[in-house]
Coordinates of C-alpha atoms in Angstrom, one line a residue:
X281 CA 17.5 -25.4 3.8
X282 CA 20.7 -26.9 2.4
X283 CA 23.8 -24.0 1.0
X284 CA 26.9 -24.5 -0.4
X285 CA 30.4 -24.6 1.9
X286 CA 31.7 -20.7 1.9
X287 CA 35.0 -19.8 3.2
X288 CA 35.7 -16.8 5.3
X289 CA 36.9 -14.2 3.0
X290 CA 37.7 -10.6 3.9
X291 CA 36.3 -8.0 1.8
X292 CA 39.7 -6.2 0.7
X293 CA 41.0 -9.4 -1.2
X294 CA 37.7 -9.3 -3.4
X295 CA 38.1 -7.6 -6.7
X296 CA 36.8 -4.5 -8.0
X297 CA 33.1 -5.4 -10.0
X298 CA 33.3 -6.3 -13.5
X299 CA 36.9 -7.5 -13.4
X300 CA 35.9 -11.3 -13.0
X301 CA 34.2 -13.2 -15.7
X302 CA 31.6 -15.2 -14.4
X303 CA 32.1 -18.8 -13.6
X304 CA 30.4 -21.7 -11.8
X305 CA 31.9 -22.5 -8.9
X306 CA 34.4 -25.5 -8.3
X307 CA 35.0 -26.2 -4.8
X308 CA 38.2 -27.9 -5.6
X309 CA 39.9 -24.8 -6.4
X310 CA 41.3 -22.8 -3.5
X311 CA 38.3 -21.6 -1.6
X312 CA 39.2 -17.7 -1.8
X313 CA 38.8 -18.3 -5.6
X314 CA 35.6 -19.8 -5.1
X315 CA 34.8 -16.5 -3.3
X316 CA 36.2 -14.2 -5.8
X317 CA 34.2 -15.7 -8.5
X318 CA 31.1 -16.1 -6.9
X319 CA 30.6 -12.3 -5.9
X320 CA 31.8 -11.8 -9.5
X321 CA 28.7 -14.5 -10.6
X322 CA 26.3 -12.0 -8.6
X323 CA 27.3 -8.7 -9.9
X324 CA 26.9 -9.7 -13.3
X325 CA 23.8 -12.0 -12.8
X326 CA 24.5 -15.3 -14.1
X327 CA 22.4 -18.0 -12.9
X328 CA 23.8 -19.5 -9.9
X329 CA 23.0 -22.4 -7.4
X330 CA 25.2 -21.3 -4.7
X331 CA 24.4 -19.2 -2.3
X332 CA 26.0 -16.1 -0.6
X333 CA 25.1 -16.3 3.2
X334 CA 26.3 -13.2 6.1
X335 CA 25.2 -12.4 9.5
X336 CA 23.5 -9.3 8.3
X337 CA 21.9 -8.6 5.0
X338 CA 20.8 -5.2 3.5
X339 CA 18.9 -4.0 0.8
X340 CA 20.0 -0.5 -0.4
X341 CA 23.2 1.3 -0.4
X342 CA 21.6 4.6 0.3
X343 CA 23.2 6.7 3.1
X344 CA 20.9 5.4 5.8
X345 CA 21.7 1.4 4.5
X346 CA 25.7 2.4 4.4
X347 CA 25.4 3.6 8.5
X348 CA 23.5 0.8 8.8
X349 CA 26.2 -1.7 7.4
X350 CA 29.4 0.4 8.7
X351 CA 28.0 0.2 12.8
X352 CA 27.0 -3.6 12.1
X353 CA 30.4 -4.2 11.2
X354 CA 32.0 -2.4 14.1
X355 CA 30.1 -4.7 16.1
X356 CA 31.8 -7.7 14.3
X357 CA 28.9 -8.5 12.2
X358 CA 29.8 -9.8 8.4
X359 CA 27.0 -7.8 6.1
X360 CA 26.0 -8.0 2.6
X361 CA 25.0 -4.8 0.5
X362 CA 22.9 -5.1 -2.0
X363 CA 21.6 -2.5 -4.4
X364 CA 19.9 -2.9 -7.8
X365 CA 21.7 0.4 -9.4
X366 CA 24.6 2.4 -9.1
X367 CA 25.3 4.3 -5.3
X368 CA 23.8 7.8 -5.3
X369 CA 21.0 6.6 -8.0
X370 CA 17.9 7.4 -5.3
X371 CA 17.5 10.6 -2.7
X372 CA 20.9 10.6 -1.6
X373 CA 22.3 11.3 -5.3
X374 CA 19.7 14.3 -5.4
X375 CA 20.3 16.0 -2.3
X376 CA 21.1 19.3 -1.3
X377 CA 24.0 18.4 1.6
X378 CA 22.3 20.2 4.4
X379 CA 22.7 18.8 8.3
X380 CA 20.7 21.5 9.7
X381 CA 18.7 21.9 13.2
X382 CA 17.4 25.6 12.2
X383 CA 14.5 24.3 11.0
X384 CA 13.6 21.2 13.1
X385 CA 11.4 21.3 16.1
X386 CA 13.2 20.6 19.7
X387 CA 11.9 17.9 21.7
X388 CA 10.6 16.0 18.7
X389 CA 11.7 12.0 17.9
X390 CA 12.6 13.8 14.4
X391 CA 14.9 16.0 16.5
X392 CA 16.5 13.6 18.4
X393 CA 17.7 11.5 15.6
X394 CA 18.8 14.7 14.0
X395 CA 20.8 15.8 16.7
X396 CA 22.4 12.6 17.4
X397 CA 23.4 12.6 13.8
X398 CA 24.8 15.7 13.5
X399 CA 26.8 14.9 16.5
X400 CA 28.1 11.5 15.0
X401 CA 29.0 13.5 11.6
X402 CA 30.9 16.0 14.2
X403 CA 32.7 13.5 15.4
X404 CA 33.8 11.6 12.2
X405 CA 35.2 14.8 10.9
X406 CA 37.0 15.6 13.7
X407 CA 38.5 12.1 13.8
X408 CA 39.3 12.8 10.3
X409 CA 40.5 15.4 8.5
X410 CA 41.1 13.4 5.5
X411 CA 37.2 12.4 6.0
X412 CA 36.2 16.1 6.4
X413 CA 38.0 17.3 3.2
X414 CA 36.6 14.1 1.3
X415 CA 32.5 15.1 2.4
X416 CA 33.1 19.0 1.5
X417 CA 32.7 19.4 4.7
X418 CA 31.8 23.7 4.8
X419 CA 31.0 25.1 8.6
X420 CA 28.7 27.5 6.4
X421 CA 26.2 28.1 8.7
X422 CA 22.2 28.4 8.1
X423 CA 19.6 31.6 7.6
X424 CA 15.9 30.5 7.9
X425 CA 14.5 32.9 6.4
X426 CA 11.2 35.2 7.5
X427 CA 9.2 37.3 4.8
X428 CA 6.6 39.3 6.8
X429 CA 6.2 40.1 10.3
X430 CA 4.7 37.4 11.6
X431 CA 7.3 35.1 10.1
X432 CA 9.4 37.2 12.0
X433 CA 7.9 36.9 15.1
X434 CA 7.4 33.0 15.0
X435 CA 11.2 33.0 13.8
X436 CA 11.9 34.9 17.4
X437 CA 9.7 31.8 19.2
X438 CA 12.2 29.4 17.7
X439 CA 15.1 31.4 18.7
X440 CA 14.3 30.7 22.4
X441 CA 13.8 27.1 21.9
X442 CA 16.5 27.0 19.7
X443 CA 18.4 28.1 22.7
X444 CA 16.9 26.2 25.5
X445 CA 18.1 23.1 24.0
X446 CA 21.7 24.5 23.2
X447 CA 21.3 25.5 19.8
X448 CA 22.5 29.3 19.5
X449 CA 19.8 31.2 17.1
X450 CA 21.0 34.8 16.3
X451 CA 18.2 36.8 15.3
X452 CA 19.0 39.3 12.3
X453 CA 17.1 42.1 11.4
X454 CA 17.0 43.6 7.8
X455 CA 20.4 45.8 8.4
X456 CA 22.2 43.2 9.7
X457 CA 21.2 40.2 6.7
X458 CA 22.3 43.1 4.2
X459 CA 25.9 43.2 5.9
X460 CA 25.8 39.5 6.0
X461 CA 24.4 38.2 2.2
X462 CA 24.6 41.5 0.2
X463 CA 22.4 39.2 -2.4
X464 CA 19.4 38.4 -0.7
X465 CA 16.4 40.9 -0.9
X466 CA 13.3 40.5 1.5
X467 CA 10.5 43.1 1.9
X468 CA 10.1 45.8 4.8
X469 CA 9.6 43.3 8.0
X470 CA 11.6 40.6 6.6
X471 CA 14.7 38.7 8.8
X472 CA 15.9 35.7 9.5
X473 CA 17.7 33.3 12.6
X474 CA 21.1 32.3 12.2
X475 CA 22.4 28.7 13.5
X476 CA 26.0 29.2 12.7
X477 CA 26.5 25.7 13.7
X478 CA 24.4 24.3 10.8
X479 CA 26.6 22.6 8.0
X480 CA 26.7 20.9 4.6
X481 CA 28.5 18.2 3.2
X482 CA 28.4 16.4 -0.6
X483 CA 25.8 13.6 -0.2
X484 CA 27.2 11.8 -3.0
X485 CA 30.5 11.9 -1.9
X486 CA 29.6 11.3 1.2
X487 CA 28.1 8.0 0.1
X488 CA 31.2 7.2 -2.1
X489 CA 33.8 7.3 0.8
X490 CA 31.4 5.3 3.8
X491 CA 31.2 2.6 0.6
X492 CA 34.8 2.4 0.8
X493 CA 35.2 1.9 4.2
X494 CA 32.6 -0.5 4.4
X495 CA 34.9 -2.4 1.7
X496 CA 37.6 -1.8 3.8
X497 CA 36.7 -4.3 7.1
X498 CA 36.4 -7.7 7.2
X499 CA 33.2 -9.7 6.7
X500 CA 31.8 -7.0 4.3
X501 CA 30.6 -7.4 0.5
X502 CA 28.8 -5.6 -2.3
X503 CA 26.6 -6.4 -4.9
X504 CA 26.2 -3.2 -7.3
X505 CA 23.5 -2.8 -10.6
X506 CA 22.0 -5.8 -12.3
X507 CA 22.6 -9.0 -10.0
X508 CA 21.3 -6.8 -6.9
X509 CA 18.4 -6.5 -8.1
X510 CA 15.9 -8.0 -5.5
X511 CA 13.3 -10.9 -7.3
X512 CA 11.9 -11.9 -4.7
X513 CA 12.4 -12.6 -0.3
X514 CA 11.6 -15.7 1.5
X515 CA 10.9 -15.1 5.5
X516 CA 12.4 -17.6 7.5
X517 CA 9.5 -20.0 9.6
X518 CA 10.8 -19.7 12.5
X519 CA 13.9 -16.8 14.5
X520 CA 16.4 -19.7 14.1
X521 CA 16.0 -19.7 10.2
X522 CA 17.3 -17.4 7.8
X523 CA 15.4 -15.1 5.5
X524 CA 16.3 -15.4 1.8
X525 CA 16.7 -12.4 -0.7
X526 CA 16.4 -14.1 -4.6
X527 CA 18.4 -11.8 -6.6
X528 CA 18.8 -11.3 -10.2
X529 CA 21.9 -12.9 -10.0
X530 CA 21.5 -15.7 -7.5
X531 CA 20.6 -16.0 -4.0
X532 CA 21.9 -14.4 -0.5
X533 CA 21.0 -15.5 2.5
X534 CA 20.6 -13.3 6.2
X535 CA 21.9 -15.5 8.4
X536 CA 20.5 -13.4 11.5
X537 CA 19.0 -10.2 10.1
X538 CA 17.4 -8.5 6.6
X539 CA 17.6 -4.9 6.4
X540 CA 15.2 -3.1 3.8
X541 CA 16.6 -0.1 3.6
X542 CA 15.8 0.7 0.1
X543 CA 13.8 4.6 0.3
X544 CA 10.4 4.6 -1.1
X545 CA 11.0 1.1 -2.6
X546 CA 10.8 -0.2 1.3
X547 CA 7.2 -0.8 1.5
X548 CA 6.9 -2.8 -1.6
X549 CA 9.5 -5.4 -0.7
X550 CA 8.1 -5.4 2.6
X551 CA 4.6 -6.0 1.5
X552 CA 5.9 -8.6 -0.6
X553 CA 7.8 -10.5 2.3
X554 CA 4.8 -10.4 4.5
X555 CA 2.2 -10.8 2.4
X556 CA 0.6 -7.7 3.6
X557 CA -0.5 -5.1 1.6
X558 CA -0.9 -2.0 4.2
X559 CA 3.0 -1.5 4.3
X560 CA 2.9 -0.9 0.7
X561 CA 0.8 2.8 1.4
X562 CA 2.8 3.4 4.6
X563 CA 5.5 4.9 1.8
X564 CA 4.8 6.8 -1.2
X565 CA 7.4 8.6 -3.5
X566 CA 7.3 12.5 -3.5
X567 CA 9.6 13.7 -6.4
X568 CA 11.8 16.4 -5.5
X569 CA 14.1 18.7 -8.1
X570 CA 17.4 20.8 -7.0
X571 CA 18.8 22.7 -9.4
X572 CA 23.1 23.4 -9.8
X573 CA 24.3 26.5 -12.1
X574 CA 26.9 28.5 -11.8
X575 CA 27.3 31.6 -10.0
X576 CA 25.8 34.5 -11.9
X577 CA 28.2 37.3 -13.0
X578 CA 27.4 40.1 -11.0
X579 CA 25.4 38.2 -8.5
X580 CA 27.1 38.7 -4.8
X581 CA 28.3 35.0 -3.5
X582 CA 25.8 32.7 -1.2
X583 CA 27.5 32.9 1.9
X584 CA 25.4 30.6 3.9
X585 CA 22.7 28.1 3.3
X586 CA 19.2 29.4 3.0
X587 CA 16.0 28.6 3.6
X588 CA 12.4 30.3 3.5
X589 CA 10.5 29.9 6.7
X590 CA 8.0 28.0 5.1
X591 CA 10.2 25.1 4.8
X592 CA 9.5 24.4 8.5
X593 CA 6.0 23.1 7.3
X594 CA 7.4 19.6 6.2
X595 CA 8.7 19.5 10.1
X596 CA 5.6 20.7 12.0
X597 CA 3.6 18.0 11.1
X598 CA 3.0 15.6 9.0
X599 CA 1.9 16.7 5.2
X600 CA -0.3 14.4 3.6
X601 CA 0.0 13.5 0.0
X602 CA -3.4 15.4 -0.7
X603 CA -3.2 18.3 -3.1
X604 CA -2.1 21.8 -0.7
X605 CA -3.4 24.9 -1.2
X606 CA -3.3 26.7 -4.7
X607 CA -1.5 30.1 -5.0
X608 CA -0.3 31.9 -8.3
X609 CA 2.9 30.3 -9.7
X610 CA 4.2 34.3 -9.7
X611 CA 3.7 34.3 -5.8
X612 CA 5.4 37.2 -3.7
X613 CA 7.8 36.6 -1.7
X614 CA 6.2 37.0 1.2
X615 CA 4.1 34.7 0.6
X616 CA 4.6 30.5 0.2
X617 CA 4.1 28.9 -2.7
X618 CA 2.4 26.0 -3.3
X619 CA 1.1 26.1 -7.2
X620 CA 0.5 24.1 -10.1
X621 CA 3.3 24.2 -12.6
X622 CA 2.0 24.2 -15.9
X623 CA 2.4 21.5 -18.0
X624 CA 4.0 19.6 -15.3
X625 CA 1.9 16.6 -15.2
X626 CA 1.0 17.1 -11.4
X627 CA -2.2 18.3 -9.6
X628 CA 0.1 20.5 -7.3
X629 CA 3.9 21.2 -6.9
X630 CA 5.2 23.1 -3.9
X631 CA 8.0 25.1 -4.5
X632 CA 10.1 26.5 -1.4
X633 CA 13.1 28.9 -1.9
X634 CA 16.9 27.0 -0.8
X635 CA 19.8 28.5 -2.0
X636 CA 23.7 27.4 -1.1
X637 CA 27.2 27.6 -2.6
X638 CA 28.3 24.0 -3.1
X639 CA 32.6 23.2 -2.4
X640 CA 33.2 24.0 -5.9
X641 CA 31.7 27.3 -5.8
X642 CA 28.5 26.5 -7.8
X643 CA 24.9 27.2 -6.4
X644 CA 22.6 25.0 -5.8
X645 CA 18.6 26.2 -5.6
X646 CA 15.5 24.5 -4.4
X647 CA 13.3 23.0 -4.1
X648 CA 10.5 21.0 -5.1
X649 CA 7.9 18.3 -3.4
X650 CA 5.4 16.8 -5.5
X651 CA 3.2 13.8 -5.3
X652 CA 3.7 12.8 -8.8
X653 CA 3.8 9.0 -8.3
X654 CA 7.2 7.2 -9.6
X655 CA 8.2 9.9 -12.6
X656 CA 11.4 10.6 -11.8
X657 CA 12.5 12.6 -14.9
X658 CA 13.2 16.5 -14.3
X659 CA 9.6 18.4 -15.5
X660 CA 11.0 21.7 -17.3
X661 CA 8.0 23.8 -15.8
X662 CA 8.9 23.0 -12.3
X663 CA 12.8 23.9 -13.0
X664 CA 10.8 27.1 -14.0
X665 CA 8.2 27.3 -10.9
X666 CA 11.8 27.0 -8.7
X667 CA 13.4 29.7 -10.5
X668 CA 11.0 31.9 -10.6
X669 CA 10.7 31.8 -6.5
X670 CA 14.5 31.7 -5.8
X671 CA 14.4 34.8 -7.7
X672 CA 12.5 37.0 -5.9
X673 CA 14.6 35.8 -2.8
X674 CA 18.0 36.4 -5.2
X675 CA 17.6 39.2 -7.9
X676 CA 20.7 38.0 -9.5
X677 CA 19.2 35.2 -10.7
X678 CA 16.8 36.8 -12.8
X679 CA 18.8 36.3 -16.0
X680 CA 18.5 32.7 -15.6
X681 CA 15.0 32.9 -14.3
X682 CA 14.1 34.4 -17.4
X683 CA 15.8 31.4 -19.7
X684 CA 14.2 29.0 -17.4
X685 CA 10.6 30.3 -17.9
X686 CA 10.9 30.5 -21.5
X687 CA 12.5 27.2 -22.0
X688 CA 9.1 25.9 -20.1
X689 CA 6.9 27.5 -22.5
X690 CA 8.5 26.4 -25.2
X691 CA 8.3 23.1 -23.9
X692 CA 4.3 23.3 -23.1
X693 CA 3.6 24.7 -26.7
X694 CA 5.7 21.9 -28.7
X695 CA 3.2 19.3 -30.5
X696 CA 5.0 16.3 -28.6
X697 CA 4.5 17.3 -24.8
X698 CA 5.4 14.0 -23.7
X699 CA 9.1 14.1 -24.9
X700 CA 9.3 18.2 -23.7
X701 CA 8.3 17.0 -20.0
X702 CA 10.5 14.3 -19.5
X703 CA 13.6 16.0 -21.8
X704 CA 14.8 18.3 -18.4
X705 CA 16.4 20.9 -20.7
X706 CA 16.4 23.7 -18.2
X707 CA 16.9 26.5 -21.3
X708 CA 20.1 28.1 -18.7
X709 CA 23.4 27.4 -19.7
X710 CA 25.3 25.2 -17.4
X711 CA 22.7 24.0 -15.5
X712 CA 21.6 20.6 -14.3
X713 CA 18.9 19.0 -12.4
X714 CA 19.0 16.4 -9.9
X715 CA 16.0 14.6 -9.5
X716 CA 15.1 11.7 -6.7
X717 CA 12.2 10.0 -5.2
X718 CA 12.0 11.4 -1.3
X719 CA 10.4 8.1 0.7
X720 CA 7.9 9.9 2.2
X721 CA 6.6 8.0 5.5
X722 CA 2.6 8.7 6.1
X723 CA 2.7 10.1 9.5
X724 CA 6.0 11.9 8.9
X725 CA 8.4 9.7 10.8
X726 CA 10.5 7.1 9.2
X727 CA 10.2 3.6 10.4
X728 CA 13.3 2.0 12.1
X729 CA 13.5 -1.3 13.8
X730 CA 12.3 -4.8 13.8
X731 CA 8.7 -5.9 11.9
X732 CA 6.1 -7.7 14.5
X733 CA 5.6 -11.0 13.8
X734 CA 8.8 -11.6 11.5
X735 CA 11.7 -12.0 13.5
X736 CA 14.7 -11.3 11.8
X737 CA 13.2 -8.9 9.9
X738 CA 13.7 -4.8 9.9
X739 CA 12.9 -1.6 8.4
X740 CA 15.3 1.5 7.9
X741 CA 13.1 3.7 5.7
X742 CA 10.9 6.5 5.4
X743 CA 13.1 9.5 6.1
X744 CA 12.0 11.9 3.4
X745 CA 14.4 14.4 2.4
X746 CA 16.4 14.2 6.5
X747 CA 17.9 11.2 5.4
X748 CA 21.7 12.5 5.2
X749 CA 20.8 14.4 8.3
X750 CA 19.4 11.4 10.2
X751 CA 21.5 8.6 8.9
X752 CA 24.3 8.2 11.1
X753 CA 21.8 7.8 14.3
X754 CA 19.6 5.7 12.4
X755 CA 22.3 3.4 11.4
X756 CA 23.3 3.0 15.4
X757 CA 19.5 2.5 15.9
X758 CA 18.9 0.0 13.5
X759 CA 22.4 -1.8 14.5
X760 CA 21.0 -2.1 18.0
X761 CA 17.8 -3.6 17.8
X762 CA 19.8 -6.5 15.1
X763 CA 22.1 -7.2 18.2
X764 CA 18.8 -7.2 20.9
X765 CA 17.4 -9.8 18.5
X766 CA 20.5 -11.7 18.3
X767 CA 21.1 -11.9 21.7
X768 CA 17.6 -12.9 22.1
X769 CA 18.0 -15.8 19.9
X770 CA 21.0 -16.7 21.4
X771 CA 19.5 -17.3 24.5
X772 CA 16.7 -18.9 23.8
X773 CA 17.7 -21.3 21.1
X774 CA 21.1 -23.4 21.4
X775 CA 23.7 -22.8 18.8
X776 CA 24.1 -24.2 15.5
X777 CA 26.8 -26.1 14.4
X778 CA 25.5 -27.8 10.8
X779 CA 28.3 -27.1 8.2
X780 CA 25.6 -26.5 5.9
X781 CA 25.4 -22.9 6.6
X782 CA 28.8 -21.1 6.5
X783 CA 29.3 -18.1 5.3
X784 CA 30.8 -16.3 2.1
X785 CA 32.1 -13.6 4.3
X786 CA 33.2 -13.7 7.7
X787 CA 30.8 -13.8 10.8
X788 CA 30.7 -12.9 14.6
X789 CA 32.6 -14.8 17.0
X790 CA 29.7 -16.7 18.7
X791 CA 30.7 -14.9 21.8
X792 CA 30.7 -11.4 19.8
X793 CA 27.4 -12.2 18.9
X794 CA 26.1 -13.0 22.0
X795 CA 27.4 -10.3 23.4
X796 CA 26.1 -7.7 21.3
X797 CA 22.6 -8.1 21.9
X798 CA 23.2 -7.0 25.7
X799 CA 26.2 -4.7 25.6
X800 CA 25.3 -1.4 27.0
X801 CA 25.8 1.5 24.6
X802 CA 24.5 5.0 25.0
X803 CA 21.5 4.6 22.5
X804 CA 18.7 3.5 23.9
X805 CA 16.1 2.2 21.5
X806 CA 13.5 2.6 24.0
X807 CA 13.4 6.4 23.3
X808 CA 12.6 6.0 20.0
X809 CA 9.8 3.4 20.5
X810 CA 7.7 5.6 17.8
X811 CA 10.0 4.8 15.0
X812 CA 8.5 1.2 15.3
X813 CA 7.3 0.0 11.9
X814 CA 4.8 -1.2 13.3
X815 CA 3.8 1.5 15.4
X816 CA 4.4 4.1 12.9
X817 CA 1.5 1.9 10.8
X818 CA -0.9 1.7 13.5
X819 CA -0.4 5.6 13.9
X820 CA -1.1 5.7 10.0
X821 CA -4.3 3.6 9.7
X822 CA -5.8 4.9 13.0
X823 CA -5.2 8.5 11.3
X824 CA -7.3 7.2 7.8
X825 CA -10.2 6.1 10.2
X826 CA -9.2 2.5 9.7
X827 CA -9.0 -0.2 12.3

């Protein structure tokens, strides 16, 4: 396959999108025109003939694609980032900021890619402080909280293997949880473990400012909204080839790698590519809401992050997208709630109680998972349903409980139904409501790493609602198996010296890039040999009786 001559242009002397108008190219110009222009002709997705080539491509600007891109180009790698909307429009925009272990189960492959994130977050904000303040970075600490006794008791089992592993778990009773969130009200029996060195952070800020540094380093470019838009990929024959992604504004081509790292959009584009239809189930989209208000007058502050002990479910094991047990939408609070919410338009919603004062001093209560297929507008009766239970947890939200409930009856009785459901008035003043698409992986683990039988080829996906708490470890991961392949191609195939496949942004040094594959570095993909996409799919089918 025949491209057109690109010159080496670092990322900082491209302009800012929408401040080019699109042109075709004319090579007699100075080259870093050419280059200027033709990122220009993507992001505003003009037909094109040309062809934007790197040493890395990836598909999705989500926080686990930006981790993904930033250790690639430590390692000297040029990468192109494309994404079909705006940064923040999928699960990282919707988050709630937590980087918690509380909750997590030691010893797990989930818990190792936690804790090696949380340490790699640690460690950029301690680098940093200008990266700290930028993130709202608050040392705020987590409660999981326990509603009956034998809550309590199981939250006492995770306080010693909280501490095994190095994790200190404080153990508060009632007396103690009164001193330390004056607004939280369990019944007799209830308390909760303390991991004071849980944190939070603003996802989408977060997101904003790893963008920027991408944009900062050589051999690294962005293609934003309409001419990211991904049409169509073409898989490379053979591992010395290079897989093609057709956008909607021209055509970009992975010199070494493609990354899918777009969320629960992964296993479509990745069913597409091969031509096999079984990735498409491995992901499915399980719509979350969080909800932001302002603080209640009268209500005492959220001190720390909270969480009901049920939340721990979604960690144990692996929740299939079948419809969970019913229980009342008016549940008590020592018990879990997993209900239909009227006039939602979904079998089944369940609602557990998070609560946490955001930088800015607003709150922010959750949550919701639904399998409610790809709706992704906010569903006034499950803004209700999550009211309702954070209320029970926080009396002083009540008030707005109340406004909540009525503005979802209000919506159920109207005559058009359709426009009430998808309208996300919320009925309290001053609130909104985030909503995103969690990728839920079948089996529970996300898939990271290169796809059998297409080399060249890998997956970062599947990470549910972890993925701001996984991402910087699955970012390292992913970089490391793209530098095992490459120095695996570099060995056994000779390199290439046709002109007819330079690159529009800089790539490795052929020594660089021979190198990387057999560096040494402290992550060692063979301990996470279950993150495999195509083990994680063999897992799946052998669980759904299928061969």
């Amino acid at each position: 396959m025949q491209t057109t001559q690109r010159v080496q242009t670092p990322r900082s002397r491209l302009p800012a999108l929408g401040r080019c108008t699109p042109r075709r190219l004319h090579f007699a110009r100075p080259q870093h025109v050419a280059a200027q222009q033709r990122r220009a002709v993507l992001a505003h997705g003009a037909a094109t003939d040309d062809t934007l080539t790197a040493d890395v491509v990836i598909v999705g600007a989500g926080i686990v694609g930006l981790f993904a891109a930033a250790d690639l180009l430590k390692a000297g790698l040029s990468v192109a980032l494309l994404e079909r909307q705006g940064l923040c429009a999928g699960a990282t925009g919707a988050g709630q900021g937590y980087l918690w272990m509380a909750h997590r189960n030691p010893g797990s492959v989930g818990w190792a890619l936690a804790a090696r994130s949380v340490a790699l977050w640690q460690r950029l904000v301690a680098a940093d402080p200008a990266f700290r303040a930028a993130v709202e970075w608050q040392d705020c600490g987590s409660l999981l909280v326990a509603t009956s006794p034998a809550e309590a008791a199981a939250l006492s089992e995770r306080q010693m293997h909280l501490n095994e592993v190095g994790v200190r778990a404080s153990y508060m009773d009632g007396r103690r949880l009164a001193d330390a969130e004056p607004g939280l009200a369990l019944p007799h029996g209830g308390a909760a473990l303390l991991v004071q060195a849980d944190t939070q952070i603003n996802g989408r800020k977060a997101a904003h400012v790893l963008l920027e540094q991408c944009r900062a380093a050589p051999g690294f470019t962005d293609v934003m909204g309409e001419g990211g838009e991904v049409q169509g990929l073409e898989l490379a024959a053979g591992p010395g080839g290079g897989h093609v992604v057709q956008t909607k504004g021209g055509r970009v081509r992975a010199r070494h790698a493609l990354v899918l790292a777009a969320g629960v959009w992964t296993g479509g584009l990745l069913a597409a590519a091969t031509h096999d239809p079984e990735w498409k189930a491995l992901l499915q989209p399980r719509r979350g809401h969080l909800l932001e208000l302002p603080q209640p007058a009268g209500m005492p502050r959220v001190v720390h992050g909270m969480m009901e002990m049920s939340y721990t479910k979604h960690y144990a094991h692996a929740s299939a997208p079948t419809a969970p047990v019913s229980a009342p939408v008016s549940a008590p609070v020592s018990a879990p709630m997993s209900a239909p919410a009227p006039g939602s338009g979904s079998a089944e919603v369940d609602i557990t109680f998070t609560a946490t004062t955001s930088a800015s001093g607003s709150l922010l209560i959750g949550s919701s998972r639904e399998f409610s297929g790809w709706e992704a507008t906010p569903s006034p009766a499950v803004v209700s349903a999550i009211m309702q239970r954070a209320a029970l947890f926080l009396p002083g939200l009540q008030p707005a409980a109340a406004q909540a409930a009525a503005a979802a009856a209000a919506g159920a009785g109207s005559s058009s139904s359709s426009s009430s459901s998808s309208s996300g008035d919320s009925g309290v003043p001053g609130m909104s409501v985030r909503v995103g698409l969690r990728p839920y992986a079948v089996g529970g683990l996300p898939m990271v790493g290169p796809v059998a039988g297409a080399p060249g080829l890998f997956v970062a996906a599947g990470h549910e609602g972890s993925g701001l708490c996984m991402g910087p470890a699955t970012g390292q991961l992913l970089s490391r198996h793209v530098r095992k392949h490459m120095g695996a191609t570099a060995t056994a195939t000779a390199p290439s010296s046709s002109p007819s496949t330079s690159a529009a942004v800089a790539p490795a040094a052929p020594a660089t890039a021979a190198a990387a594959g057999t560096k040494a570095d402290s992550l060692d993909t063979a301990s996470f040999q279950d993150l495999l996409p195509d083990v994680r799919r063999k897992a799946a089918l052998a669980k759904a009786g299928t061969k």
